[in-house]
Structures are given as structure tokens and as C-alpha cells.
Amino acid sequence: MDYAVIESYLPLYKDALLLTLKIGWQGIALSLLIGLAGAAILHFKVRILKNIIGIYIELFRNTPLLVQLFFLYFALPKVGIKITAQTCGVLGLGLLGGAYMIESFRSGLESIAVIQTESALSLGMTKEQTFIYVILPQAVSISVPGLLANVIFLLKETSVFSTISLMDLMFTAKDLIGMYAKTIECLFLLVVFYLIMLLPVSILGSILERRLRYAGFGD
């Protein structure tokens, strides 16, 4: 292994990491918003919308992100909708993640005992207040393990962004291998930078899960 080569490649991987994190976390934020809204629709059994959400979940959970990105990036311009590669990455990751986040939030909502809703309503709270202040906080705490697993999954899925010419970690590694044939060094840096990106999330997630459990939520 040539450590001089590794040192010279570090700035390129750093830039790729920053881009990957930017797109990844923007996509995750979008997926959380979609997940929460979709789970609320399913929880309240909103007519028509719940059927649309059901179709959306099945469509995006059963098709690869790569296919979804190709559709957004190459098919939409054919009908006059043009988006940048970064926007495509954020939107694709958000839509994919939203399908998984909905199921995580929904399972948390369904685990809350009905008597808690009944008790809150009997105290004079409205349905909206009951959902926001009583049901949702508990459901989110219960959903934390699933949500964290989805976050890690989505961050790893950023590896396919190279197919739409985004200079992410995978694109950088493949590009450098193709130009200079320094396969071992490039793959070593790729593993290291993915660990840098994912390990903190895993560790912080474990800490958060333990704190919520010790605080008495989700039991």
C-alpha cells in the first residue's frame, strides 16, 4: 500500500464525503417529513389518501433506488421537468426513505394503547392535541430503533449516486481507480470514509435509544 498516494487522495475523498453527507442528510430530512405525514394519514384513516399512501409505499419499497434515480434524472426531462443531479439525489433518497419511515412511524403509533387516547379525550383534549402531545412523542420514542436503521440504510444507499454523475464517495473511488489503477489505496479510503460517515450515527443512535429507554419511554 502506497501511503503517499493515500495522502494525496485525502482532499478528494474529503470533498466527496461532504457532498455525500449534504445530499444524504437532506434526503433523510425529506424522508422523515414524508414518513411522519404518511403515518398520520394512515393512523387517522384519511379516505383516498390512505390508498395513495399504500400504493406509494409498495412502489418505492419494491423498486431499487437506482431505477428511481434513472426515472427522475433521465425520464422527467422528456416531459419537460428538468432537475439537477443533486436535487435528483435528494428527491430520490427522500422518496425511497419516506416509504420506510412511514412504516416505522406507523408501527410506533399502533403500539400505543387505545386507553391513552381515551384518557386524553376524557380530560378535555382535542384529537389534534392528543395526537401531538400524548401519542406522537411516545410513538417516536418507540420508533427510534427502526428510524435509525433506516437512516443508516439511506446513507449507504448514497453509493448509487455515482450513476447520475454526482461526485460522491463511490464516484471518486471509481474515478481514481480508472485513472491511476491504485485499487487497494482507493478502496481502503472508501471503507475508511464510509466508516467515518456511518459509525457516529450508529453510536449516537445507540446512546439515544438507551436514554429514551431509561427515561421510561417505549416500555
PDB file of N, CA, C and O in Angstrom, residues 121-191:
ATOM      1  N   LEU A 121     -58.757  12.290  25.779  1.00  0.00           N
ATOM      2  CA  LEU A 121     -60.018  12.895  25.329  1.00  0.00           C
ATOM      3  C   LEU A 121     -60.962  13.153  26.499  1.00  0.00           C
ATOM      4  O   LEU A 121     -61.675  14.161  26.532  1.00  0.00           O
ATOM      5  N   SER A 122     -60.941  12.245  27.477  1.00  0.00           N
ATOM      6  CA  SER A 122     -61.814  12.414  28.637  1.00  0.00           C
ATOM      7  C   SER A 122     -61.395  13.599  29.496  1.00  0.00           C
ATOM      8  O   SER A 122     -62.202  14.146  30.253  1.00  0.00           O
ATOM      9  N   LEU A 123     -60.121  13.998  29.380  1.00  0.00           N
ATOM     10  CA  LEU A 123     -59.618  15.156  30.128  1.00  0.00           C
ATOM     11  C   LEU A 123     -59.909  16.477  29.410  1.00  0.00           C
ATOM     12  O   LEU A 123     -59.541  17.548  29.901  1.00  0.00           O
ATOM     13  N   GLY A 124     -60.527  16.383  28.248  1.00  0.00           N
ATOM     14  CA  GLY A 124     -60.899  17.595  27.523  1.00  0.00           C
ATOM     15  C   GLY A 124     -59.968  17.974  26.392  1.00  0.00           C
ATOM     16  O   GLY A 124     -60.149  19.026  25.766  1.00  0.00           O
ATOM     17  N   MET A 125     -58.978  17.145  26.104  1.00  0.00           N
ATOM     18  CA  MET A 125     -58.065  17.439  24.991  1.00  0.00           C
ATOM     19  C   MET A 125     -58.753  17.126  23.671  1.00  0.00           C
ATOM     20  O   MET A 125     -59.570  16.208  23.588  1.00  0.00           O
ATOM     21  N   THR A 126     -58.413  17.892  22.649  1.00  0.00           N
ATOM     22  CA  THR A 126     -58.941  17.616  21.315  1.00  0.00           C
ATOM     23  C   THR A 126     -58.170  16.444  20.696  1.00  0.00           C
ATOM     24  O   THR A 126     -57.123  16.028  21.211  1.00  0.00           O
ATOM     25  N   LYS A 127     -58.669  15.927  19.586  1.00  0.00           N
ATOM     26  CA  LYS A 127     -57.982  14.834  18.909  1.00  0.00           C
ATOM     27  C   LYS A 127     -56.581  15.266  18.454  1.00  0.00           C
ATOM     28  O   LYS A 127     -55.621  14.498  18.537  1.00  0.00           O
ATOM     29  N   GLU A 128     -56.501  16.516  17.956  1.00  0.00           N
ATOM     30  CA  GLU A 128     -55.201  17.021  17.499  1.00  0.00           C
ATOM     31  C   GLU A 128     -54.220  17.147  18.659  1.00  0.00           C
ATOM     32  O   GLU A 128     -53.049  16.768  18.543  1.00  0.00           O
ATOM     33  N   GLN A 129     -54.684  17.687  19.790  1.00  0.00           N
ATOM     34  CA  GLN A 129     -53.818  17.821  20.963  1.00  0.00           C
ATOM     35  C   GLN A 129     -53.397  16.466  21.488  1.00  0.00           C
ATOM     36  O   GLN A 129     -52.233  16.272  21.880  1.00  0.00           O
ATOM     37  N   THR A 130     -54.311  15.523  21.494  1.00  0.00           N
ATOM     38  CA  THR A 130     -53.999  14.163  21.948  1.00  0.00           C
ATOM     39  C   THR A 130     -52.914  13.538  21.088  1.00  0.00           C
ATOM     40  O   THR A 130     -51.965  12.929  21.590  1.00  0.00           O
ATOM     41  N   PHE A 131     -53.050  13.731  19.777  1.00  0.00           N
ATOM     42  CA  PHE A 131     -52.073  13.138  18.860  1.00  0.00           C
ATOM     43  C   PHE A 131     -50.696  13.781  19.034  1.00  0.00           C
ATOM     44  O   PHE A 131     -49.680  13.081  19.114  1.00  0.00           O
ATOM     45  N   ILE A 132     -50.660  15.114  19.097  1.00  0.00           N
ATOM     46  CA  ILE A 132     -49.382  15.841  19.133  1.00  0.00           C
ATOM     47  C   ILE A 132     -48.672  15.695  20.474  1.00  0.00           C
ATOM     48  O   ILE A 132     -47.459  15.475  20.518  1.00  0.00           O
ATOM     49  N   TYR A 133     -49.426  15.785  21.583  1.00  0.00           N
ATOM     50  CA  TYR A 133     -48.792  15.850  22.904  1.00  0.00           C
ATOM     51  C   TYR A 133     -48.763  14.523  23.662  1.00  0.00           C
ATOM     52  O   TYR A 133     -47.957  14.358  24.585  1.00  0.00           O
ATOM     53  N   VAL A 134     -49.616  13.585  23.279  1.00  0.00           N
ATOM     54  CA  VAL A 134     -49.672  12.319  24.017  1.00  0.00           C
ATOM     55  C   VAL A 134     -49.179  11.143  23.175  1.00  0.00           C
ATOM     56  O   VAL A 134     -48.276  10.406  23.582  1.00  0.00           O
ATOM     57  N   ILE A 135     -49.761  10.971  22.003  1.00  0.00           N
ATOM     58  CA  ILE A 135     -49.481   9.797  21.191  1.00  0.00           C
ATOM     59  C   ILE A 135     -48.148   9.898  20.448  1.00  0.00           C
ATOM     60  O   ILE A 135     -47.314   8.989  20.504  1.00  0.00           O
ATOM     61  N   LEU A 136     -47.935  11.025  19.747  1.00  0.00           N
ATOM     62  CA  LEU A 136     -46.766  11.157  18.884  1.00  0.00           C
ATOM     63  C   LEU A 136     -45.428  11.049  19.624  1.00  0.00           C
ATOM     64  O   LEU A 136     -44.532  10.332  19.159  1.00  0.00           O
ATOM     65  N   PRO A 137     -45.246  11.729  20.772  1.00  0.00           N
ATOM     66  CA  PRO A 137     -43.941  11.597  21.463  1.00  0.00           C
ATOM     67  C   PRO A 137     -43.607  10.158  21.836  1.00  0.00           C
ATOM     68  O   PRO A 137     -42.461   9.719  21.693  1.00  0.00           O
ATOM     69  N   GLN A 138     -44.591   9.415  22.308  1.00  0.00           N
ATOM     70  CA  GLN A 138     -44.353   8.020  22.662  1.00  0.00           C
ATOM     71  C   GLN A 138     -44.080   7.166  21.425  1.00  0.00           C
ATOM     72  O   GLN A 138     -43.191   6.304  21.434  1.00  0.00           O
ATOM     73  N   ALA A 139     -44.829   7.425  20.364  1.00  0.00           N
ATOM     74  CA  ALA A 139     -44.651   6.659  19.134  1.00  0.00           C
ATOM     75  C   ALA A 139     -43.266   6.882  18.538  1.00  0.00           C
ATOM     76  O   ALA A 139     -42.616   5.941  18.066  1.00  0.00           O
ATOM     77  N   VAL A 140     -42.809   8.134  18.578  1.00  0.00           N
ATOM     78  CA  VAL A 140     -41.476   8.439  18.035  1.00  0.00           C
ATOM     79  C   VAL A 140     -40.397   7.726  18.839  1.00  0.00           C
ATOM     80  O   VAL A 140     -39.447   7.155  18.279  1.00  0.00           O
ATOM     81  N   SER A 141     -40.514   7.743  20.163  1.00  0.00           N
ATOM     82  CA  SER A 141     -39.506   7.086  21.004  1.00  0.00           C
ATOM     83  C   SER A 141     -39.471   5.590  20.757  1.00  0.00           C
ATOM     84  O   SER A 141     -38.403   4.969  20.737  1.00  0.00           O
ATOM     85  N   ILE A 142     -40.644   4.990  20.548  1.00  0.00           N
ATOM     86  CA  ILE A 142     -40.709   3.560  20.252  1.00  0.00           C
ATOM     87  C   ILE A 142     -40.119   3.260  18.876  1.00  0.00           C
ATOM     88  O   ILE A 142     -39.510   2.209  18.647  1.00  0.00           O
ATOM     89  N   SER A 143     -40.276   4.199  17.960  1.00  0.00           N
ATOM     90  CA  SER A 143     -39.829   4.003  16.574  1.00  0.00           C
ATOM     91  C   SER A 143     -38.338   4.256  16.379  1.00  0.00           C
ATOM     92  O   SER A 143     -37.827   4.011  15.281  1.00  0.00           O
ATOM     93  N   VAL A 144     -37.653   4.761  17.405  1.00  0.00           N
ATOM     94  CA  VAL A 144     -36.245   5.150  17.261  1.00  0.00           C
ATOM     95  C   VAL A 144     -35.370   4.050  16.663  1.00  0.00           C
ATOM     96  O   VAL A 144     -34.607   4.316  15.724  1.00  0.00           O
ATOM     97  N   PRO A 145     -35.415   2.799  17.138  1.00  0.00           N
ATOM     98  CA  PRO A 145     -34.543   1.769  16.525  1.00  0.00           C
ATOM     99  C   PRO A 145     -34.782   1.602  15.030  1.00  0.00           C
ATOM    100  O   PRO A 145     -33.832   1.518  14.245  1.00  0.00           O
ATOM    101  N   GLY A 146     -36.063   1.567  14.634  1.00  0.00           N
ATOM    102  CA  GLY A 146     -36.370   1.435  13.214  1.00  0.00           C
ATOM    103  C   GLY A 146     -35.945   2.643  12.406  1.00  0.00           C
ATOM    104  O   GLY A 146     -35.436   2.512  11.298  1.00  0.00           O
ATOM    105  N   LEU A 147     -36.141   3.828  12.973  1.00  0.00           N
ATOM    106  CA  LEU A 147     -35.755   5.054  12.277  1.00  0.00           C
ATOM    107  C   LEU A 147     -34.247   5.116  12.079  1.00  0.00           C
ATOM    108  O   LEU A 147     -33.758   5.511  11.013  1.00  0.00           O
ATOM    109  N   LEU A 148     -33.498   4.735  13.101  1.00  0.00           N
ATOM    110  CA  LEU A 148     -32.036   4.754  12.997  1.00  0.00           C
ATOM    111  C   LEU A 148     -31.535   3.748  11.961  1.00  0.00           C
ATOM    112  O   LEU A 148     -30.601   4.025  11.214  1.00  0.00           O
ATOM    113  N   ALA A 149     -32.174   2.580  11.948  1.00  0.00           N
ATOM    114  CA  ALA A 149     -31.801   1.580  10.938  1.00  0.00           C
ATOM    115  C   ALA A 149     -32.064   2.127   9.538  1.00  0.00           C
ATOM    116  O   ALA A 149     -31.260   1.916   8.615  1.00  0.00           O
ATOM    117  N   ASN A 150     -33.163   2.847   9.376  1.00  0.00           N
ATOM    118  CA  ASN A 150     -33.475   3.448   8.077  1.00  0.00           C
ATOM    119  C   ASN A 150     -32.472   4.528   7.696  1.00  0.00           C
ATOM    120  O   ASN A 150     -32.082   4.650   6.531  1.00  0.00           O
ATOM    121  N   VAL A 151     -32.045   5.328   8.676  1.00  0.00           N
ATOM    122  CA  VAL A 151     -31.071   6.385   8.415  1.00  0.00           C
ATOM    123  C   VAL A 151     -29.750   5.785   7.917  1.00  0.00           C
ATOM    124  O   VAL A 151     -29.174   6.255   6.922  1.00  0.00           O
ATOM    125  N   ILE A 152     -29.284   4.745   8.593  1.00  0.00           N
ATOM    126  CA  ILE A 152     -28.034   4.094   8.175  1.00  0.00           C
ATOM    127  C   ILE A 152     -28.199   3.482   6.791  1.00  0.00           C
ATOM    128  O   ILE A 152     -27.309   3.579   5.930  1.00  0.00           O
ATOM    129  N   PHE A 153     -29.347   2.847   6.563  1.00  0.00           N
ATOM    130  CA  PHE A 153     -29.632   2.254   5.251  1.00  0.00           C
ATOM    131  C   PHE A 153     -29.594   3.308   4.150  1.00  0.00           C
ATOM    132  O   PHE A 153     -28.996   3.106   3.083  1.00  0.00           O
ATOM    133  N   LEU A 154     -30.199   4.465   4.398  1.00  0.00           N
ATOM    134  CA  LEU A 154     -30.248   5.524   3.390  1.00  0.00           C
ATOM    135  C   LEU A 154     -28.879   6.118   3.130  1.00  0.00           C
ATOM    136  O   LEU A 154     -28.536   6.444   1.987  1.00  0.00           O
ATOM    137  N   LEU A 155     -28.077   6.279   4.177  1.00  0.00           N
ATOM    138  CA  LEU A 155     -26.727   6.800   3.982  1.00  0.00           C
ATOM    139  C   LEU A 155     -25.891   5.841   3.131  1.00  0.00           C
ATOM    140  O   LEU A 155     -25.085   6.276   2.301  1.00  0.00           O
ATOM    141  N   LYS A 156     -26.084   4.555   3.312  1.00  0.00           N
ATOM    142  CA  LYS A 156     -25.363   3.579   2.492  1.00  0.00           C
ATOM    143  C   LYS A 156     -25.880   3.582   1.048  1.00  0.00           C
ATOM    144  O   LYS A 156     -25.109   3.322   0.107  1.00  0.00           O
ATOM    145  N   GLU A 157     -27.160   3.881   0.880  1.00  0.00           N
ATOM    146  CA  GLU A 157     -27.731   3.916  -0.465  1.00  0.00           C
ATOM    147  C   GLU A 157     -27.180   5.065  -1.305  1.00  0.00           C
ATOM    148  O   GLU A 157     -27.347   5.071  -2.528  1.00  0.00           O
ATOM    149  N   THR A 158     -26.522   6.039  -0.662  1.00  0.00           N
ATOM    150  CA  THR A 158     -25.926   7.134  -1.432  1.00  0.00           C
ATOM    151  C   THR A 158     -24.843   6.637  -2.388  1.00  0.00           C
ATOM    152  O   THR A 158     -24.416   7.377  -3.274  1.00  0.00           O
ATOM    153  N   SER A 159     -24.409   5.397  -2.214  1.00  0.00           N
ATOM    154  CA  SER A 159     -23.350   4.851  -3.073  1.00  0.00           C
ATOM    155  C   SER A 159     -23.773   4.746  -4.531  1.00  0.00           C
ATOM    156  O   SER A 159     -22.915   4.630  -5.417  1.00  0.00           O
ATOM    157  N   VAL A 160     -25.090   4.800  -4.807  1.00  0.00           N
ATOM    158  CA  VAL A 160     -25.538   4.699  -6.205  1.00  0.00           C
ATOM    159  C   VAL A 160     -25.634   6.062  -6.878  1.00  0.00           C
ATOM    160  O   VAL A 160     -25.959   6.144  -8.067  1.00  0.00           O
ATOM    161  N   PHE A 161     -25.350   7.133  -6.146  1.00  0.00           N
ATOM    162  CA  PHE A 161     -25.422   8.467  -6.731  1.00  0.00           C
ATOM    163  C   PHE A 161     -24.417   8.660  -7.860  1.00  0.00           C
ATOM    164  O   PHE A 161     -24.582   9.542  -8.700  1.00  0.00           O
ATOM    165  N   SER A 162     -23.373   7.844  -7.862  1.00  0.00           N
ATOM    166  CA  SER A 162     -22.359   7.975  -8.913  1.00  0.00           C
ATOM    167  C   SER A 162     -22.949   7.726 -10.295  1.00  0.00           C
ATOM    168  O   SER A 162     -22.414   8.192 -11.303  1.00  0.00           O
ATOM    169  N   THR A 163     -24.076   7.015 -10.355  1.00  0.00           N
ATOM    170  CA  THR A 163     -24.677   6.691 -11.652  1.00  0.00           C
ATOM    171  C   THR A 163     -25.306   7.912 -12.323  1.00  0.00           C
ATOM    172  O   THR A 163     -25.573   7.873 -13.526  1.00  0.00           O
ATOM    173  N   ILE A 164     -25.550   8.972 -11.549  1.00  0.00           N
ATOM    174  CA  ILE A 164     -26.071  10.207 -12.151  1.00  0.00           C
ATOM    175  C   ILE A 164     -25.008  11.310 -12.078  1.00  0.00           C
ATOM    176  O   ILE A 164     -25.318  12.499 -12.016  1.00  0.00           O
ATOM    177  N   SER A 165     -23.745  10.865 -12.066  1.00  0.00           N
ATOM    178  CA  SER A 165     -22.581  11.769 -12.159  1.00  0.00           C
ATOM    179  C   SER A 165     -22.405  12.707 -10.971  1.00  0.00           C
ATOM    180  O   SER A 165     -21.894  13.818 -11.129  1.00  0.00           O
ATOM    181  N   LEU A 166     -22.851  12.287  -9.798  1.00  0.00           N
ATOM    182  CA  LEU A 166     -22.566  13.055  -8.590  1.00  0.00           C
ATOM    183  C   LEU A 166     -21.221  12.603  -8.026  1.00  0.00           C
ATOM    184  O   LEU A 166     -20.964  11.413  -7.909  1.00  0.00           O
ATOM    185  N   MET A 167     -20.393  13.572  -7.665  1.00  0.00           N
ATOM    186  CA  MET A 167     -19.041  13.255  -7.196  1.00  0.00           C
ATOM    187  C   MET A 167     -19.066  12.818  -5.730  1.00  0.00           C
ATOM    188  O   MET A 167     -18.459  13.435  -4.867  1.00  0.00           O
ATOM    189  N   ASP A 168     -19.775  11.724  -5.470  1.00  0.00           N
ATOM    190  CA  ASP A 168     -19.838  11.197  -4.106  1.00  0.00           C
ATOM    191  C   ASP A 168     -18.635  10.294  -3.847  1.00  0.00           C
ATOM    192  O   ASP A 168     -17.701  10.222  -4.657  1.00  0.00           O
ATOM    193  N   LEU A 169     -18.647   9.609  -2.716  1.00  0.00           N
ATOM    194  CA  LEU A 169     -17.515   8.764  -2.356  1.00  0.00           C
ATOM    195  C   LEU A 169     -17.288   7.651  -3.376  1.00  0.00           C
ATOM    196  O   LEU A 169     -16.145   7.386  -3.777  1.00  0.00           O
ATOM    197  N   MET A 170     -18.359   6.984  -3.783  1.00  0.00           N
ATOM    198  CA  MET A 170     -18.206   5.880  -4.726  1.00  0.00           C
ATOM    199  C   MET A 170     -17.705   6.376  -6.082  1.00  0.00           C
ATOM    200  O   MET A 170     -16.837   5.744  -6.699  1.00  0.00           O
ATOM    201  N   PHE A 171     -18.242   7.494  -6.551  1.00  0.00           N
ATOM    202  CA  PHE A 171     -17.805   8.056  -7.835  1.00  0.00           C
ATOM    203  C   PHE A 171     -16.314   8.387  -7.778  1.00  0.00           C
ATOM    204  O   PHE A 171     -15.565   8.098  -8.714  1.00  0.00           O
ATOM    205  N   THR A 172     -15.881   8.999  -6.681  1.00  0.00           N
ATOM    206  CA  THR A 172     -14.473   9.376  -6.532  1.00  0.00           C
ATOM    207  C   THR A 172     -13.576   8.153  -6.548  1.00  0.00           C
ATOM    208  O   THR A 172     -12.537   8.143  -7.231  1.00  0.00           O
ATOM    209  N   ALA A 173     -13.961   7.109  -5.828  1.00  0.00           N
ATOM    210  CA  ALA A 173     -13.157   5.891  -5.790  1.00  0.00           C
ATOM    211  C   ALA A 173     -13.069   5.251  -7.172  1.00  0.00           C
ATOM    212  O   ALA A 173     -11.976   4.893  -7.640  1.00  0.00           O
ATOM    213  N   LYS A 174     -14.204   5.122  -7.838  1.00  0.00           N
ATOM    214  CA  LYS A 174     -14.211   4.509  -9.171  1.00  0.00           C
ATOM    215  C   LYS A 174     -13.420   5.337 -10.163  1.00  0.00           C
ATOM    216  O   LYS A 174     -12.701   4.793 -11.022  1.00  0.00           O
ATOM    217  N   ASP A 175     -13.523   6.655 -10.071  1.00  0.00           N
ATOM    218  CA  ASP A 175     -12.814   7.546 -10.992  1.00  0.00           C
ATOM    219  C   ASP A 175     -11.306   7.429 -10.823  1.00  0.00           C
ATOM    220  O   ASP A 175     -10.557   7.323 -11.805  1.00  0.00           O
ATOM    221  N   LEU A 176     -10.853   7.430  -9.575  1.00  0.00           N
ATOM    222  CA  LEU A 176      -9.415   7.343  -9.306  1.00  0.00           C
ATOM    223  C   LEU A 176      -8.855   5.976  -9.686  1.00  0.00           C
ATOM    224  O   LEU A 176      -7.735   5.879 -10.213  1.00  0.00           O
ATOM    225  N   ILE A 177      -9.631   4.926  -9.437  1.00  0.00           N
ATOM    226  CA  ILE A 177      -9.182   3.585  -9.835  1.00  0.00           C
ATOM    227  C   ILE A 177      -9.052   3.507 -11.357  1.00  0.00           C
ATOM    228  O   ILE A 177      -8.083   2.949 -11.891  1.00  0.00           O
ATOM    229  N   GLY A 178     -10.021   4.078 -12.058  1.00  0.00           N
ATOM    230  CA  GLY A 178      -9.978   4.050 -13.516  1.00  0.00           C
ATOM    231  C   GLY A 178      -8.816   4.825 -14.097  1.00  0.00           C
ATOM    232  O   GLY A 178      -8.241   4.431 -15.117  1.00  0.00           O
ATOM    233  N   MET A 179      -8.449   5.944 -13.445  1.00  0.00           N
ATOM    234  CA  MET A 179      -7.382   6.791 -13.989  1.00  0.00           C
ATOM    235  C   MET A 179      -5.992   6.314 -13.590  1.00  0.00           C
ATOM    236  O   MET A 179      -5.055   6.350 -14.396  1.00  0.00           O
ATOM    237  N   TYR A 180      -5.830   5.861 -12.346  1.00  0.00           N
ATOM    238  CA  TYR A 180      -4.481   5.582 -11.842  1.00  0.00           C
ATOM    239  C   TYR A 180      -4.266   4.135 -11.406  1.00  0.00           C
ATOM    240  O   TYR A 180      -3.145   3.773 -11.037  1.00  0.00           O
ATOM    241  N   ALA A 181      -5.315   3.317 -11.430  1.00  0.00           N
ATOM    242  CA  ALA A 181      -5.217   1.896 -11.094  1.00  0.00           C
ATOM    243  C   ALA A 181      -4.666   1.640  -9.694  1.00  0.00           C
ATOM    244  O   ALA A 181      -4.041   0.613  -9.445  1.00  0.00           O
ATOM    245  N   LYS A 182      -4.903   2.566  -8.787  1.00  0.00           N
ATOM    246  CA  LYS A 182      -4.488   2.388  -7.393  1.00  0.00           C
ATOM    247  C   LYS A 182      -5.669   1.791  -6.609  1.00  0.00           C
ATOM    248  O   LYS A 182      -6.261   2.428  -5.736  1.00  0.00           O
ATOM    249  N   THR A 183      -5.980   0.549  -6.939  1.00  0.00           N
ATOM    250  CA  THR A 183      -7.201  -0.067  -6.425  1.00  0.00           C
ATOM    251  C   THR A 183      -7.200  -0.216  -4.909  1.00  0.00           C
ATOM    252  O   THR A 183      -8.176   0.140  -4.238  1.00  0.00           O
ATOM    253  N   ILE A 184      -6.132  -0.747  -4.352  1.00  0.00           N
ATOM    254  CA  ILE A 184      -6.082  -1.012  -2.912  1.00  0.00           C
ATOM    255  C   ILE A 184      -6.207   0.283  -2.122  1.00  0.00           C
ATOM    256  O   ILE A 184      -6.988   0.374  -1.165  1.00  0.00           O
ATOM    257  N   GLU A 185      -5.448   1.300  -2.524  1.00  0.00           N
ATOM    258  CA  GLU A 185      -5.474   2.576  -1.811  1.00  0.00           C
ATOM    259  C   GLU A 185      -6.856   3.231  -1.891  1.00  0.00           C
ATOM    260  O   GLU A 185      -7.381   3.742  -0.896  1.00  0.00           O
ATOM    261  N   CYS A 186      -7.459   3.184  -3.085  1.00  0.00           N
ATOM    262  CA  CYS A 186      -8.761   3.820  -3.275  1.00  0.00           C
ATOM    263  C   CYS A 186      -9.851   3.113  -2.481  1.00  0.00           C
ATOM    264  O   CYS A 186     -10.702   3.760  -1.859  1.00  0.00           O
ATOM    265  N   LEU A 187      -9.843   1.795  -2.493  1.00  0.00           N
ATOM    266  CA  LEU A 187     -10.849   1.044  -1.746  1.00  0.00           C
ATOM    267  C   LEU A 187     -10.646   1.176  -0.242  1.00  0.00           C
ATOM    268  O   LEU A 187     -11.620   1.214   0.522  1.00  0.00           O
ATOM    269  N   PHE A 188      -9.390   1.247   0.183  1.00  0.00           N
ATOM    270  CA  PHE A 188      -9.103   1.454   1.607  1.00  0.00           C
ATOM    271  C   PHE A 188      -9.693   2.782   2.077  1.00  0.00           C
ATOM    272  O   PHE A 188     -10.363   2.852   3.121  1.00  0.00           O
ATOM    273  N   LEU A 189      -9.463   3.839   1.307  1.00  0.00           N
ATOM    274  CA  LEU A 189     -10.011   5.149   1.665  1.00  0.00           C
ATOM    275  C   LEU A 189     -11.535   5.146   1.611  1.00  0.00           C
ATOM    276  O   LEU A 189     -12.199   5.787   2.436  1.00  0.00           O
ATOM    277  N   LEU A 190     -12.090   4.405   0.655  1.00  0.00           N
ATOM    278  CA  LEU A 190     -13.546   4.331   0.547  1.00  0.00           C
ATOM    279  C   LEU A 190     -14.152   3.721   1.813  1.00  0.00           C
ATOM    280  O   LEU A 190     -15.127   4.244   2.365  1.00  0.00           O
ATOM    281  N   VAL A 191     -13.554   2.634   2.286  1.00  0.00           N
ATOM    282  CA  VAL A 191     -14.039   1.982   3.515  1.00  0.00           C
ATOM    283  C   VAL A 191     -13.893   2.918   4.707  1.00  0.00           C
ATOM    284  O   VAL A 191     -14.813   3.064   5.523  1.00  0.00           O
TER     285      VAL A 191
END
